[in-house]
Tab-separated table of C-alpha atoms and ligand atoms in Angstrom:
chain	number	residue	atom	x	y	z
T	1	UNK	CA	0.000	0.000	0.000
T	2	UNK	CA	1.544	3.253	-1.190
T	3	UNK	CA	1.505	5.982	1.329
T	4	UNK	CA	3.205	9.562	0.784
T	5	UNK	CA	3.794	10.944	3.642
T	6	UNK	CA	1.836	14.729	4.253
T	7	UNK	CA	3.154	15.368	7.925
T	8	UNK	CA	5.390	14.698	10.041
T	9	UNK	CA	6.879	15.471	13.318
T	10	UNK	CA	10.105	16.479	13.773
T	11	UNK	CA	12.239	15.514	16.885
T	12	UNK	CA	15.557	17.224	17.563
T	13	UNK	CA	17.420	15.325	20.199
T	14	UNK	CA	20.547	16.649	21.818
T	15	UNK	CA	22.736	13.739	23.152
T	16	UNK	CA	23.058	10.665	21.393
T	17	UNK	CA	20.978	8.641	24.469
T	18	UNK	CA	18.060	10.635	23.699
T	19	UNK	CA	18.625	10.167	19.831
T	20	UNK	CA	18.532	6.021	20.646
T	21	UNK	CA	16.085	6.805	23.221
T	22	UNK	CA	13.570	8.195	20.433
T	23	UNK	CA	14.927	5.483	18.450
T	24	UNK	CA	13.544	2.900	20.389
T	25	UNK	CA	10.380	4.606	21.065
T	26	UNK	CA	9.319	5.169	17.396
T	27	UNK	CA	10.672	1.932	16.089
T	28	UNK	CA	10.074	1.562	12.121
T	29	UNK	CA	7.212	4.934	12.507
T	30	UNK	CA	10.874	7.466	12.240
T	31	UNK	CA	13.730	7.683	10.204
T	32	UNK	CA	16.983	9.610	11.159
T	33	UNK	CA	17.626	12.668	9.227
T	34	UNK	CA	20.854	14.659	9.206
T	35	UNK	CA	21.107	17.364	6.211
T	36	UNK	CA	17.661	15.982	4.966
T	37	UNK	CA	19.021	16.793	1.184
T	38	UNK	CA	18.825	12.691	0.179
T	39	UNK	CA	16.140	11.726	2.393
T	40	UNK	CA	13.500	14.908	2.148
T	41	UNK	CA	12.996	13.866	-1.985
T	42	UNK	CA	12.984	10.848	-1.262
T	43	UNK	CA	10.115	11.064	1.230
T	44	UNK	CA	8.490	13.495	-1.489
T	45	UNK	CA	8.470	11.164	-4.093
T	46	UNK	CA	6.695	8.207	-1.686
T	47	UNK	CA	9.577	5.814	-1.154
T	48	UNK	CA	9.714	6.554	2.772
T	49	UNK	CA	6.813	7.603	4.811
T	50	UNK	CA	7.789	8.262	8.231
T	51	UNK	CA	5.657	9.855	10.785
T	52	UNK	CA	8.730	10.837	13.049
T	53	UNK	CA	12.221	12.349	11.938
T	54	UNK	CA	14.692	12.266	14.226
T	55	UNK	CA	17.087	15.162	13.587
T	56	UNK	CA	21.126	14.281	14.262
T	57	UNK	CA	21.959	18.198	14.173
T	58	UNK	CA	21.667	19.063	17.767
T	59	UNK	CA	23.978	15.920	18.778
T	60	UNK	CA	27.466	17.383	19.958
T	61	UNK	CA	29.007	14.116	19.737
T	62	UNK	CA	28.589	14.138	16.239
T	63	UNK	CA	30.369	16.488	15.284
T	64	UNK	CA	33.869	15.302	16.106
T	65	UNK	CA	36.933	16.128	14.007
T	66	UNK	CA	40.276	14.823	15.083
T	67	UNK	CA	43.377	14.924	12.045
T	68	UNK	CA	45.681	14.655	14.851
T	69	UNK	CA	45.608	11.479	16.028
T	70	UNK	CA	46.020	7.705	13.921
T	71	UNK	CA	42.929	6.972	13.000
T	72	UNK	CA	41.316	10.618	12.039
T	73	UNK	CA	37.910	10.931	13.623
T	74	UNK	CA	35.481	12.592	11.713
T	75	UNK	CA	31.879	13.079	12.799
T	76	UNK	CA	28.692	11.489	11.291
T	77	UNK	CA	27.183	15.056	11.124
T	78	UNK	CA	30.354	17.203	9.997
T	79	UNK	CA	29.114	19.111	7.139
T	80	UNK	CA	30.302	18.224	3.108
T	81	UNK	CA	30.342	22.455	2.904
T	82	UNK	CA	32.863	22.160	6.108
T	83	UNK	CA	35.335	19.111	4.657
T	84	UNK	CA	35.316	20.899	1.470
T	85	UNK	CA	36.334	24.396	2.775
T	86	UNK	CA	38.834	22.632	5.392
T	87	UNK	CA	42.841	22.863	4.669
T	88	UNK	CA	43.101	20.642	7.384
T	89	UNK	CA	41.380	17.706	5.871
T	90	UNK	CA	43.092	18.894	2.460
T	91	UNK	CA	46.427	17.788	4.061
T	92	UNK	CA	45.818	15.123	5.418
T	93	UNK	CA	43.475	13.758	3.064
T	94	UNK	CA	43.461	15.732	0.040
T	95	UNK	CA	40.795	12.786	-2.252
T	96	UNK	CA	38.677	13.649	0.470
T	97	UNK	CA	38.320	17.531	0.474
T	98	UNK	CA	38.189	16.930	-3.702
T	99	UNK	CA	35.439	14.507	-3.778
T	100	UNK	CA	33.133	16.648	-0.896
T	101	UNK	CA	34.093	19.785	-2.916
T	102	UNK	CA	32.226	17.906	-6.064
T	103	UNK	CA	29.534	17.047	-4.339
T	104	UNK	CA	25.790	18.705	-5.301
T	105	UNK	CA	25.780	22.056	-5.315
T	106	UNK	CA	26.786	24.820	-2.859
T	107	UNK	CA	23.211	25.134	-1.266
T	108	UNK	CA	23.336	21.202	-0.554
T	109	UNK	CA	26.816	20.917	0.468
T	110	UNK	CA	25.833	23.250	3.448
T	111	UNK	CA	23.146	21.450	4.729
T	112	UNK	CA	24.569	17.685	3.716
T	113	UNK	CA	26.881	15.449	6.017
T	114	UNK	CA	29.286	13.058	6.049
T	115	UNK	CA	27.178	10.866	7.633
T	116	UNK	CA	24.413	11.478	5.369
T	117	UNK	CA	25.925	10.879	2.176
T	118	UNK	CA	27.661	7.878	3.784
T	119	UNK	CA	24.508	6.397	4.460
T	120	UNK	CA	22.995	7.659	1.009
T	121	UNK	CA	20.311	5.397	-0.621
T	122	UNK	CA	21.090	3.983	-3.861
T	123	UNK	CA	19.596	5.073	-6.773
T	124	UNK	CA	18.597	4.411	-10.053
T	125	UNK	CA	16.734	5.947	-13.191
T	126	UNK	CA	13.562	3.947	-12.332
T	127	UNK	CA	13.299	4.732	-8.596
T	128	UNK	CA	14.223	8.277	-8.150
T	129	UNK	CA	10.778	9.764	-9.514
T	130	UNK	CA	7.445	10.911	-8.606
T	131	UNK	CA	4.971	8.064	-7.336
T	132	UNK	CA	2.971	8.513	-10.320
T	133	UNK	CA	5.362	8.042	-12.533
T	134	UNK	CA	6.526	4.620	-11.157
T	135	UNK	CA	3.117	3.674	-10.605
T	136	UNK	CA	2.484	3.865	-14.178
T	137	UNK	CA	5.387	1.688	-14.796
T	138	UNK	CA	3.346	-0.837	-12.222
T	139	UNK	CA	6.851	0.065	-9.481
T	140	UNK	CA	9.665	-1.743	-9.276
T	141	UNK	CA	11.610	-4.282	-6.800
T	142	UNK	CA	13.275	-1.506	-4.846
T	143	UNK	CA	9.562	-0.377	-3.593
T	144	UNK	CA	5.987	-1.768	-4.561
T	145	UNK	CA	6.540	-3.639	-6.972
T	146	UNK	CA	8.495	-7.639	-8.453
T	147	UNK	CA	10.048	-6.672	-11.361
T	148	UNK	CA	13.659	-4.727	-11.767
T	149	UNK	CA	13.197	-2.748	-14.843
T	150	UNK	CA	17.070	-2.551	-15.243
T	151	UNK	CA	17.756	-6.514	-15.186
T	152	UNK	CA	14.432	-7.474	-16.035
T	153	UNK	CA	14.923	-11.216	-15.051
T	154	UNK	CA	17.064	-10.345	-11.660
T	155	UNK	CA	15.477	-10.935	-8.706
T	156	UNK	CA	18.009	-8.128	-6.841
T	157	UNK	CA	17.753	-4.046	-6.964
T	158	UNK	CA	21.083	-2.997	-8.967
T	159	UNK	CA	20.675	0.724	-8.326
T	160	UNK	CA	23.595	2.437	-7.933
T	161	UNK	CA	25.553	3.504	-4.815
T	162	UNK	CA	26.241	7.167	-5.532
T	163	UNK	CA	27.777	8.587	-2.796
T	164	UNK	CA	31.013	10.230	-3.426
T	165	UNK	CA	32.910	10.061	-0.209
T	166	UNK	CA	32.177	6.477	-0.248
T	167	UNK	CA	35.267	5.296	-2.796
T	168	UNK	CA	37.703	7.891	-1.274
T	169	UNK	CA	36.834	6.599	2.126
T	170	UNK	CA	37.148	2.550	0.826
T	171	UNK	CA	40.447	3.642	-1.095
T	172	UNK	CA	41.864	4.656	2.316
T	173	UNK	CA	40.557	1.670	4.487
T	174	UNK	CA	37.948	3.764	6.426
T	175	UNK	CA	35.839	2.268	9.188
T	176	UNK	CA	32.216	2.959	10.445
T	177	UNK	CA	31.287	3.347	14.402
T	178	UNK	CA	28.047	2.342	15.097
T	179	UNK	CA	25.646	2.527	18.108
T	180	UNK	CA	22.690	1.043	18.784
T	181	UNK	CA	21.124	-0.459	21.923
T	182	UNK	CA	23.301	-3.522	22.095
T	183	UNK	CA	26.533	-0.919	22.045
T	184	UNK	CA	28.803	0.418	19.607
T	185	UNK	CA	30.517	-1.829	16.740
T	186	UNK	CA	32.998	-1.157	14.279
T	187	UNK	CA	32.597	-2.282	10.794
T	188	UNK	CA	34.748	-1.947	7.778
T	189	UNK	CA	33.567	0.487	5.205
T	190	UNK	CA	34.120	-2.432	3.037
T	191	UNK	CA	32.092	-4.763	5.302
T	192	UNK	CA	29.741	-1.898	5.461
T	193	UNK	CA	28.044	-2.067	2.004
T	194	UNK	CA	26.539	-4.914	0.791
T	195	UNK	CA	25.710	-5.819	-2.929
T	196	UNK	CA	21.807	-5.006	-2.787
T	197	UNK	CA	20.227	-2.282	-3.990
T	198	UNK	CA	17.079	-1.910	-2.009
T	199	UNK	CA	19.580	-1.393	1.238
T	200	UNK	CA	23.191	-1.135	0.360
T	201	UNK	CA	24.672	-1.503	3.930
T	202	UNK	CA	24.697	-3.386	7.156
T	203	UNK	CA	23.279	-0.281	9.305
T	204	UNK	CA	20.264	-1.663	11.518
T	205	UNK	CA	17.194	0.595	12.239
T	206	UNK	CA	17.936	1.061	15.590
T	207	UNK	CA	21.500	1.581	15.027
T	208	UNK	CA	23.047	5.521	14.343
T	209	UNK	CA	26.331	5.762	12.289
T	210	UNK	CA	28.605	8.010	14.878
T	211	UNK	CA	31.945	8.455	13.219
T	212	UNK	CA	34.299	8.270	10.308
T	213	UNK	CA	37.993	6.379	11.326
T	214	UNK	CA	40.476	7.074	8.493
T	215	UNK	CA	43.937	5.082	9.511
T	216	UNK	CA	46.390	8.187	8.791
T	217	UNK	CA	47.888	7.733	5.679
T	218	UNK	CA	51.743	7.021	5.599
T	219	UNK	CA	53.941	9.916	4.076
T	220	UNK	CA	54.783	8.322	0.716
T	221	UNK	CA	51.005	7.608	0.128
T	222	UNK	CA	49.065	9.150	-2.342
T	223	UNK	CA	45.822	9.727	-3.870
T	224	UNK	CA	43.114	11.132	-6.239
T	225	UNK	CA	39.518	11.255	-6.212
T	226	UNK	CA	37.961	11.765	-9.765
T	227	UNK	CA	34.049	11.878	-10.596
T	228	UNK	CA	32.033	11.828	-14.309
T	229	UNK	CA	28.712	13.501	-14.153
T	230	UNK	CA	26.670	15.754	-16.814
T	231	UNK	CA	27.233	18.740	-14.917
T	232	UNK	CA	30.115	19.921	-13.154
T	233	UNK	CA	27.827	22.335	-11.092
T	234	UNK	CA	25.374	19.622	-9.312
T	235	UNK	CA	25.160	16.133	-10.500
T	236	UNK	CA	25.337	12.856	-9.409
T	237	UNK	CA	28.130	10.779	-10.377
T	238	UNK	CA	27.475	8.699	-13.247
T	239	UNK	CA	31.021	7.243	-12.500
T	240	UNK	CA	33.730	8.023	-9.626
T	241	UNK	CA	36.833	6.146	-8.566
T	242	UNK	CA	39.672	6.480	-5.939
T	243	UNK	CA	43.060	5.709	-6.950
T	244	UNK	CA	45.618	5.747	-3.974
T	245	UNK	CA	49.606	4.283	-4.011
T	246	UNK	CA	52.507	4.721	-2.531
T	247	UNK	CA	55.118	6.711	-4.582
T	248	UNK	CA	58.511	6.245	-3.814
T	249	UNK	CA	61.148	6.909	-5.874
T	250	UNK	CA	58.762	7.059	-8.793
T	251	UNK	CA	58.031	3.643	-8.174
T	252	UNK	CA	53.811	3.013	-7.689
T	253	UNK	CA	53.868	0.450	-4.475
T	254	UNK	CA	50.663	-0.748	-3.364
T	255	UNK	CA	47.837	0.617	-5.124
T	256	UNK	CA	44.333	0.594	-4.427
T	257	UNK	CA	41.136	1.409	-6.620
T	258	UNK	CA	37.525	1.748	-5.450
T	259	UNK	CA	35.189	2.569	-8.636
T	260	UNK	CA	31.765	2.976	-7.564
T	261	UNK	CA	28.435	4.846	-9.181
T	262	UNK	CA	27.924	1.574	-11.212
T	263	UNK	CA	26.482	-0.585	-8.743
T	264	UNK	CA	25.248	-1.373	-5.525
T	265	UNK	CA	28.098	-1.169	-3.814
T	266	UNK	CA	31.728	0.667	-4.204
T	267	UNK	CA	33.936	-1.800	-6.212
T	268	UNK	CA	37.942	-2.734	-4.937
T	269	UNK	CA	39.680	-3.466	-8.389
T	270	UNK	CA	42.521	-5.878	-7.115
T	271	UNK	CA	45.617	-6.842	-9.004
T	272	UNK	CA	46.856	-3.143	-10.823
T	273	UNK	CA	50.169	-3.193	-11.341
T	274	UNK	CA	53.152	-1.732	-9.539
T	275	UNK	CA	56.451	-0.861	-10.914
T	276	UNK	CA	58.016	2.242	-12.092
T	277	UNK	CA	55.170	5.418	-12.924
T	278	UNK	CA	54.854	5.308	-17.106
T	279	UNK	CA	52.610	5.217	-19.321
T	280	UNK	CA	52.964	1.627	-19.320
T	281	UNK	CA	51.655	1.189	-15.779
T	282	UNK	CA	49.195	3.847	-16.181
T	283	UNK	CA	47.753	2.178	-19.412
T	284	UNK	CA	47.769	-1.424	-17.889
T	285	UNK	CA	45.749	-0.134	-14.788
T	286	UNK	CA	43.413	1.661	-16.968
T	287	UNK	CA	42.774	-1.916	-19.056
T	288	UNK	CA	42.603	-3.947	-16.366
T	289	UNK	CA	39.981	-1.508	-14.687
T	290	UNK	CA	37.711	-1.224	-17.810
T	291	UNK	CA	37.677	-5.060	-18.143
T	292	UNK	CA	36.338	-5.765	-14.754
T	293	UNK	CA	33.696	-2.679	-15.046
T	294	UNK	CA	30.396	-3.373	-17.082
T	295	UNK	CA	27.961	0.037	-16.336
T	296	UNK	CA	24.339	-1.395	-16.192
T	297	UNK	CA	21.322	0.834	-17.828
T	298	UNK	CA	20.349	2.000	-14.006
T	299	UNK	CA	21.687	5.500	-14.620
T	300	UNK	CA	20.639	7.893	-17.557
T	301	UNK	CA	23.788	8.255	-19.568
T	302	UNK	CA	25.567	5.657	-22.072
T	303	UNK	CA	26.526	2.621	-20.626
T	304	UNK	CA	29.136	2.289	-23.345
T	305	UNK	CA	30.532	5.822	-22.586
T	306	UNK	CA	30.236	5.460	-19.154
T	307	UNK	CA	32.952	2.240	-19.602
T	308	UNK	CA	35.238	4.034	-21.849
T	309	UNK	CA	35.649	6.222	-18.965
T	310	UNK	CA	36.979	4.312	-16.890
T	311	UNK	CA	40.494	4.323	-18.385
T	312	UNK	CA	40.431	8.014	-18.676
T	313	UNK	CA	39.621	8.499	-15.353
T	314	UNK	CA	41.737	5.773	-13.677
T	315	UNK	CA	44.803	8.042	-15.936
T	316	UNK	CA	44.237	11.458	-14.749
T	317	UNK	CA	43.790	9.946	-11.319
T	318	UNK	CA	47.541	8.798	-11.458
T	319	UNK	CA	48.115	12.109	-12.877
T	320	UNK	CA	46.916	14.097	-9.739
T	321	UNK	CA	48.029	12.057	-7.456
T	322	UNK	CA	51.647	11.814	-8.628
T	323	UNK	CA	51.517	15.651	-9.212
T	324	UNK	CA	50.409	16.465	-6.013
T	325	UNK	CA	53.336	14.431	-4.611
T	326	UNK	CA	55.645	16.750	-6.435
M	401	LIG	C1	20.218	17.779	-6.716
M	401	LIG	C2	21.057	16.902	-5.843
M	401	LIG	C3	22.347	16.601	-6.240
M	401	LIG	C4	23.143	15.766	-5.444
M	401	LIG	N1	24.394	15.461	-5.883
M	401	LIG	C5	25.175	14.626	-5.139
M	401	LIG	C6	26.473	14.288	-5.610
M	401	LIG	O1	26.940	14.772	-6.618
M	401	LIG	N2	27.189	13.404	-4.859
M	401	LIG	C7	26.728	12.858	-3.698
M	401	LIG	O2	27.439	12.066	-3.071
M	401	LIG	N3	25.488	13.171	-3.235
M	401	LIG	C8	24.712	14.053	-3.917
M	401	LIG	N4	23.465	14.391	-3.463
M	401	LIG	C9	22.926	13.722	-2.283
M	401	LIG	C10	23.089	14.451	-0.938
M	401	LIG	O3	22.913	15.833	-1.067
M	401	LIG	C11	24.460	14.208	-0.314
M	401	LIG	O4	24.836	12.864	-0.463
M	401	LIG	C12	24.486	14.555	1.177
M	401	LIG	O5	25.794	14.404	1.685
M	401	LIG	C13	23.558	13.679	2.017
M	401	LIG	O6	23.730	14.057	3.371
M	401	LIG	P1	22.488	14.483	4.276
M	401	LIG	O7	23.070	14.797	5.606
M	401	LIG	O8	21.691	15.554	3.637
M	401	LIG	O9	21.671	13.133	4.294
M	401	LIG	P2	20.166	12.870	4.767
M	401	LIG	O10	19.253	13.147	3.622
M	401	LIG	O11	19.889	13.552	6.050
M	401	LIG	O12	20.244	11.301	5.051
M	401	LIG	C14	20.494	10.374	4.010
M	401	LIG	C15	20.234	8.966	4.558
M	401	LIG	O13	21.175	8.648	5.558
M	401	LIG	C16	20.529	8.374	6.816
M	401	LIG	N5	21.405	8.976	7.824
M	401	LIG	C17	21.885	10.235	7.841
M	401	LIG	N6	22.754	10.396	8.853
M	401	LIG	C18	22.818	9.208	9.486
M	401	LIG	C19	23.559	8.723	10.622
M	401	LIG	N7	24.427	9.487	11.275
M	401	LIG	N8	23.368	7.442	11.011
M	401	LIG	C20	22.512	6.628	10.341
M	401	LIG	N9	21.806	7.022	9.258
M	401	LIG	C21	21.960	8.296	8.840
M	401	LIG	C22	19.151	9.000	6.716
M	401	LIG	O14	18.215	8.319	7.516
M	401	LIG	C23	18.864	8.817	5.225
M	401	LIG	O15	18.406	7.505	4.982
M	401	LIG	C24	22.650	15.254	-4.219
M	401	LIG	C25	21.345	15.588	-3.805
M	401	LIG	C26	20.561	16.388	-4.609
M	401	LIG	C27	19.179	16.733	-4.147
M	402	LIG	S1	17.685	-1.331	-10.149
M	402	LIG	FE1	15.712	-2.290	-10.614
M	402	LIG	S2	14.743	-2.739	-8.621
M	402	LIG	FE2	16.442	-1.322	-8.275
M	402	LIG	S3	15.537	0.711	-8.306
M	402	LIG	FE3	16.206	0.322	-10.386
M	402	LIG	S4	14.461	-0.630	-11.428
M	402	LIG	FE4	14.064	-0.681	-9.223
């Protein structure tokens, strides 16, 4: 039964006990909201109807940012607009500041969070429309409906994870915190996300996401966040990736790629090569990278183009990275 919700009550706790308190109380009737910029059209256009939001803004402990220590802390509720304006994060963790600075537009970057976009629901061509115009399309499997107009025969929502903080913060190892009312846990970012489309990560509904741990990076590591999307002003990625090595002596050691915007979940490519920084290694990574990448019709842009890409993006990620080392 479709229900949009008209009202609802917002509740703006100030610790995080009353925030799991309320929680509790409300059960599956609230939803947590943070910037509101993912979850407020998504509520407009009928895929959530909650008759409580419980507002994260007011929660000091949220708000946490620590670069000094090994791992950096940063809060679930530390603002994309702040990350993106901060030198501090750009030293330490320069993908980072790029990838927030890319995000939306400046309006939404002010009221969006880290935590938010962390947590951001998948999406896909099919889903992210009015009510009425999925209901003419009799739904799909994400909400109201059996059939995944993207796959067709599959039985599991593809849409795409489209969060861009999410491959810079898998690129670098990243964990979640967690609380809930059986305690905190710490999860991989990795373990985090899970290959369905209809809920792309292991958060429970009683659980909030508290922090961001980044293991410090090690001083010959570096690393470039780069994002395709239809306009540089606001959009969604329709492709992103994270490309982070060590660079010593002009030598790529240990490098790591997270692709994401494709599917469901960010994708590790394993295996790129390491050896001296050419054009070699750069076009071998690039190869290797657009073999094990096949885009999927759930975004509104060539599937074809969106896999050429790949290569180009995976080179002028080596680029910046190795330039900002020098
Ligand atoms: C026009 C437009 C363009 C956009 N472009 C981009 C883009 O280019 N890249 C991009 O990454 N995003 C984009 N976004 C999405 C969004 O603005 C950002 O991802 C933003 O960071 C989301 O943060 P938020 O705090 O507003 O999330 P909210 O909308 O408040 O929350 C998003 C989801 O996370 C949950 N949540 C929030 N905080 C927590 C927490 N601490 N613990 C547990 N659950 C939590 C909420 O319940 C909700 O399900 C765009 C949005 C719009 C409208
Ligand atoms: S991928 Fe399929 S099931 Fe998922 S939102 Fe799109 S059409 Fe719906």
């Amino acid at each position: 039964m479709l229900r949009i919700a008209d009202t609802f009550v917002v509740e703006n706790p100030t610790s995080l006990d009353e925030a799991l308190y309320l929680l509790d109380r409300f059960g599956e009737r609230a939803r947590l909201v943070a910037g509101g910029t993912d979850l407020l059209p998504n509520i407009k256009h009928g895929l959530h109807a909650p008759e409580v939001l419980i507002s994260l803004k007011r929660v000091p402990e949220l708000r946490a940012l620590d670069l000094d220590g090994d791992p950096f802390v940063l809060g679930a509720t530390l603002g994309i607009h702040e990350i993106a304006q901060s030198d501090a994060v750009g030293a330490a963790l320069p993908a980072l500041r790029s990838a927030a600075r890319q995000i939306a537009g400046p309006q939404l970057r002010r009221m969006g969070t880290l935590g938010g976009n962390v947590c951001l629901d998948t999406r896909c061509v099919y889903i992210n429309q009015s009510a009425f115009w999925r209901g003419a399309l009799g739904y799909c499997l994400k909400k109201d409906g059996d059939t995944c107009h993207v796959t067709v025969v599959g039985k599991k929502c593809v849409a795409a994870a489209s969060n861009d903080t999410a491959p810079v913060l898998m690129a670098h190892d990243a964990q979640v915190e967690l609380l809930g009312p059986r305690g905190a846990r710490t999860l991989a970012l990795e373990d985090f996300y899970v290959n369905d489309g209809e809920k792309n990560n292991a958060l429970e509904p009683d659980e909030i996401l508290t922090a961001v741990r980044v293991p410090r990076p090690g001083p010959t590591r570096v690393a470039s966040f780069q994002k395709l999307r239809v306009r540089d002003a606001i959009d969604f990625p329709l492709l992103n990736l994270c490309l982070a090595f060590d660079l010593v002596d002009g030598q790529v050691k240990a490098p790591t790629l997270v692709v994401s915007a494709i599917a469901a979940r960010p994708r590790r490519i394993k295996g790129l090569p390491e050896g001296p920084l050419n054009d070699d290694l750069v076009r071998a990574a690039g190869e290797l990278a657009h073999k094990k990448i096949r885009p999927l019709t759930n975004i509104d842009a060539d599937v074809a183009w969106r896999r050429e890409m790949v290569p180009v993006l995976v080179a002028r990620a080596f680029a910046e990275a190795a330039g900002g080392a020098a």
